[in-house]
Short mmCIF file of C-alpha atoms in Angstrom, two decimals:
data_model
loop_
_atom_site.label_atom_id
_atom_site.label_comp_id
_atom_site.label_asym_id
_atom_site.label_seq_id
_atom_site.Cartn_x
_atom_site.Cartn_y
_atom_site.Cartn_z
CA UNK A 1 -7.67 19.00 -23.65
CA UNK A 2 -8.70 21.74 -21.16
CA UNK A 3 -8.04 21.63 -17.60
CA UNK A 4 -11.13 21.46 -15.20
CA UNK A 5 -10.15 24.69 -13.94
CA UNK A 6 -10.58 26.94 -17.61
CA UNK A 7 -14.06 24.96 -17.88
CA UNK A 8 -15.46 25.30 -14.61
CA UNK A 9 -18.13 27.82 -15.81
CA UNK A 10 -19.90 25.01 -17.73
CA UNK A 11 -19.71 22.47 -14.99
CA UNK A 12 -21.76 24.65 -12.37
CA UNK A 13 -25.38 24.08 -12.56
CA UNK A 14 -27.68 26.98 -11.44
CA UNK A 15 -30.74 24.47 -10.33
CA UNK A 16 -27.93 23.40 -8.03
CA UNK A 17 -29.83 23.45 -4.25
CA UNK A 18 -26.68 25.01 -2.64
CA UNK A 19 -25.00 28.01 -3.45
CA UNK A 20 -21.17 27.23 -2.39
CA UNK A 21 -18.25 26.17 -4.96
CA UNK A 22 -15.72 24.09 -2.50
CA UNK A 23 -12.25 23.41 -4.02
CA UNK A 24 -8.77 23.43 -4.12
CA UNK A 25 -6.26 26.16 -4.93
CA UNK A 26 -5.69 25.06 -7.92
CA UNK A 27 -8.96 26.72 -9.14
CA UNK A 28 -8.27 30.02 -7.32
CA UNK A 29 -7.71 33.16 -9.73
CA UNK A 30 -9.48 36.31 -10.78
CA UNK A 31 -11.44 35.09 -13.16
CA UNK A 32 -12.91 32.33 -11.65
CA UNK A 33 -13.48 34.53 -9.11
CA UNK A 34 -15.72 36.91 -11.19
CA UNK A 35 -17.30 33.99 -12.80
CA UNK A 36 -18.67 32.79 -9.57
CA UNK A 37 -19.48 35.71 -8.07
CA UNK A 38 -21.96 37.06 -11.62
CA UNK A 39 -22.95 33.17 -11.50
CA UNK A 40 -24.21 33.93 -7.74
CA UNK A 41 -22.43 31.22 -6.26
CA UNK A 42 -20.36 31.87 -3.10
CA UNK A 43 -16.40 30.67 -3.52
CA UNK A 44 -15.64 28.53 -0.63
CA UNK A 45 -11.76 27.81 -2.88
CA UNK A 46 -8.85 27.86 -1.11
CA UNK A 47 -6.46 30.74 -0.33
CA UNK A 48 -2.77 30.07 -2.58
CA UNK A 49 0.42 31.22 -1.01
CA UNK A 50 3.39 32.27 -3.44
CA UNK A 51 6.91 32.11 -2.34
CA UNK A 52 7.99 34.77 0.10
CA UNK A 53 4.41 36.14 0.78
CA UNK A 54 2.97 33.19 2.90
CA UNK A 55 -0.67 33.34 4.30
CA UNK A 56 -1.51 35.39 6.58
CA UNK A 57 -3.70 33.83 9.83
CA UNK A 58 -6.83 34.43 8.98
CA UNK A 59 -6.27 32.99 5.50
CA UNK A 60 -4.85 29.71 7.08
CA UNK A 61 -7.87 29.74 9.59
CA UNK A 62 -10.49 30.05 6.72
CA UNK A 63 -8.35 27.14 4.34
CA UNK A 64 -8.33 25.01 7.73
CA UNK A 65 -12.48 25.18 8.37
CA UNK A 66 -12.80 24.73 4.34
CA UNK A 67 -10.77 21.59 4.69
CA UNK A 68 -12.83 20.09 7.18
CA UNK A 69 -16.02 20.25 5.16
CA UNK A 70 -13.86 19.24 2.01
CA UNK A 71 -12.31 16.39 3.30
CA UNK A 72 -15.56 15.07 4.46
CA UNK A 73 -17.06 14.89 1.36
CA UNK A 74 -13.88 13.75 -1.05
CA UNK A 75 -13.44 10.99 2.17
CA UNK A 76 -17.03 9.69 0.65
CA UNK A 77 -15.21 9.46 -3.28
CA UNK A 78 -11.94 8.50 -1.70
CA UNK A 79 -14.01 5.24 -0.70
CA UNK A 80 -15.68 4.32 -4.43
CA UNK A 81 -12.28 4.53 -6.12
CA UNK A 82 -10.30 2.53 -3.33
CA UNK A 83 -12.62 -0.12 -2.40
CA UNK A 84 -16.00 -0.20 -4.06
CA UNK A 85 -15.02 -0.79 -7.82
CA UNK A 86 -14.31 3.44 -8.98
CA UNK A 87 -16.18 5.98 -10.55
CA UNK A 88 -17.68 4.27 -13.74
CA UNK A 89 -21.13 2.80 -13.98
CA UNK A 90 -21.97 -0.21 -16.57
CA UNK A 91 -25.34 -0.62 -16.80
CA UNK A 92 -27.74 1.09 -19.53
CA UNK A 93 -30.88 3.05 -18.48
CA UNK A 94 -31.38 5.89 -15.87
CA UNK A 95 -33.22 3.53 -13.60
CA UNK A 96 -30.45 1.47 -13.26
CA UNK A 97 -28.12 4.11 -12.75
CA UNK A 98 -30.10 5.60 -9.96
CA UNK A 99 -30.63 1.90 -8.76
CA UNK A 100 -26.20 0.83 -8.72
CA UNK A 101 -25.70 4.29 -7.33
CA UNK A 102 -28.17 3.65 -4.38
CA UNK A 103 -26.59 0.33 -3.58
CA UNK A 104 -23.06 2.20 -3.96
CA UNK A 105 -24.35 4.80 -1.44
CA UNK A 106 -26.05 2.73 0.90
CA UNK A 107 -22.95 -0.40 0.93
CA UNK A 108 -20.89 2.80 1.96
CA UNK A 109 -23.22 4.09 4.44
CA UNK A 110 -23.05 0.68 6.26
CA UNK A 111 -19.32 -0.18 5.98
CA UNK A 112 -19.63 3.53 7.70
CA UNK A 113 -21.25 2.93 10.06
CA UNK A 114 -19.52 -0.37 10.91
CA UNK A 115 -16.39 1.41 11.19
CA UNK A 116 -18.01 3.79 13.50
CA UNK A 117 -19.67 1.45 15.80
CA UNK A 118 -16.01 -0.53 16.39
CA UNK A 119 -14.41 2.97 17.01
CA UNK A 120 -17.00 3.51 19.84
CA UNK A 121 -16.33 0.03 21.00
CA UNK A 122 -12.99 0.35 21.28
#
């Protein structure tokens, strides 16, 4: 079994619209590195601390703005495992894949934006 991080190469797609790779530290290294960067994609992975050489500012600054964008997006995934049933899809056909994901994207959208309105309320 490999680990997501020695296959990562194969996961990227290079019709992907955007250019960034955003993850964890866990994926940081050399390689990975020089795979993205001869891929063309710009790494957007998080600086990794050792013991007794912490981070310097900058590097916590730039882990801190990743984070933001990061947590915004695994808040979204966060949300189909926890409440809306997980990650698998049971029907057969790409039309009704598109079709469950749609109503998976759009029931999250709304309980969204439900949350949102009774913050504002508040």
């Amino acid at each position: 079994m490999a680990l997501d991080s020695q296959v990562l190469g194969h996961l990227l797609d290079d019709d992907n619209e955007a250019d960034s790779v955003w993850a964890d530290s866990a994926y940081r290294s050399e390689a990975i590195e020089q795979v993205l960067a001869l891929m063309g994609f710009d790494s957007q992975i998080h600086e990794r601390c050792y013991r007794n050489r912490p981070l310097s500012e900058e590097q916590q600054h730039s882990n801190r703005t990743k984070s933001k964008t990061r947590s915004k997006v695994e808040h979204v995934f966060g949300a189909w495992i926890m409440q809306m049933g997980g990650k698998l899809v049971r029907v057969i056909g790409m039309v009704r894949v598109k079709a469950s994901l749609g109503l998976k994207h759009l029931t999250y959208n709304l309980m969204r934006y439900t949350f949102l309105q009774t913050q504002v309320a508040d």
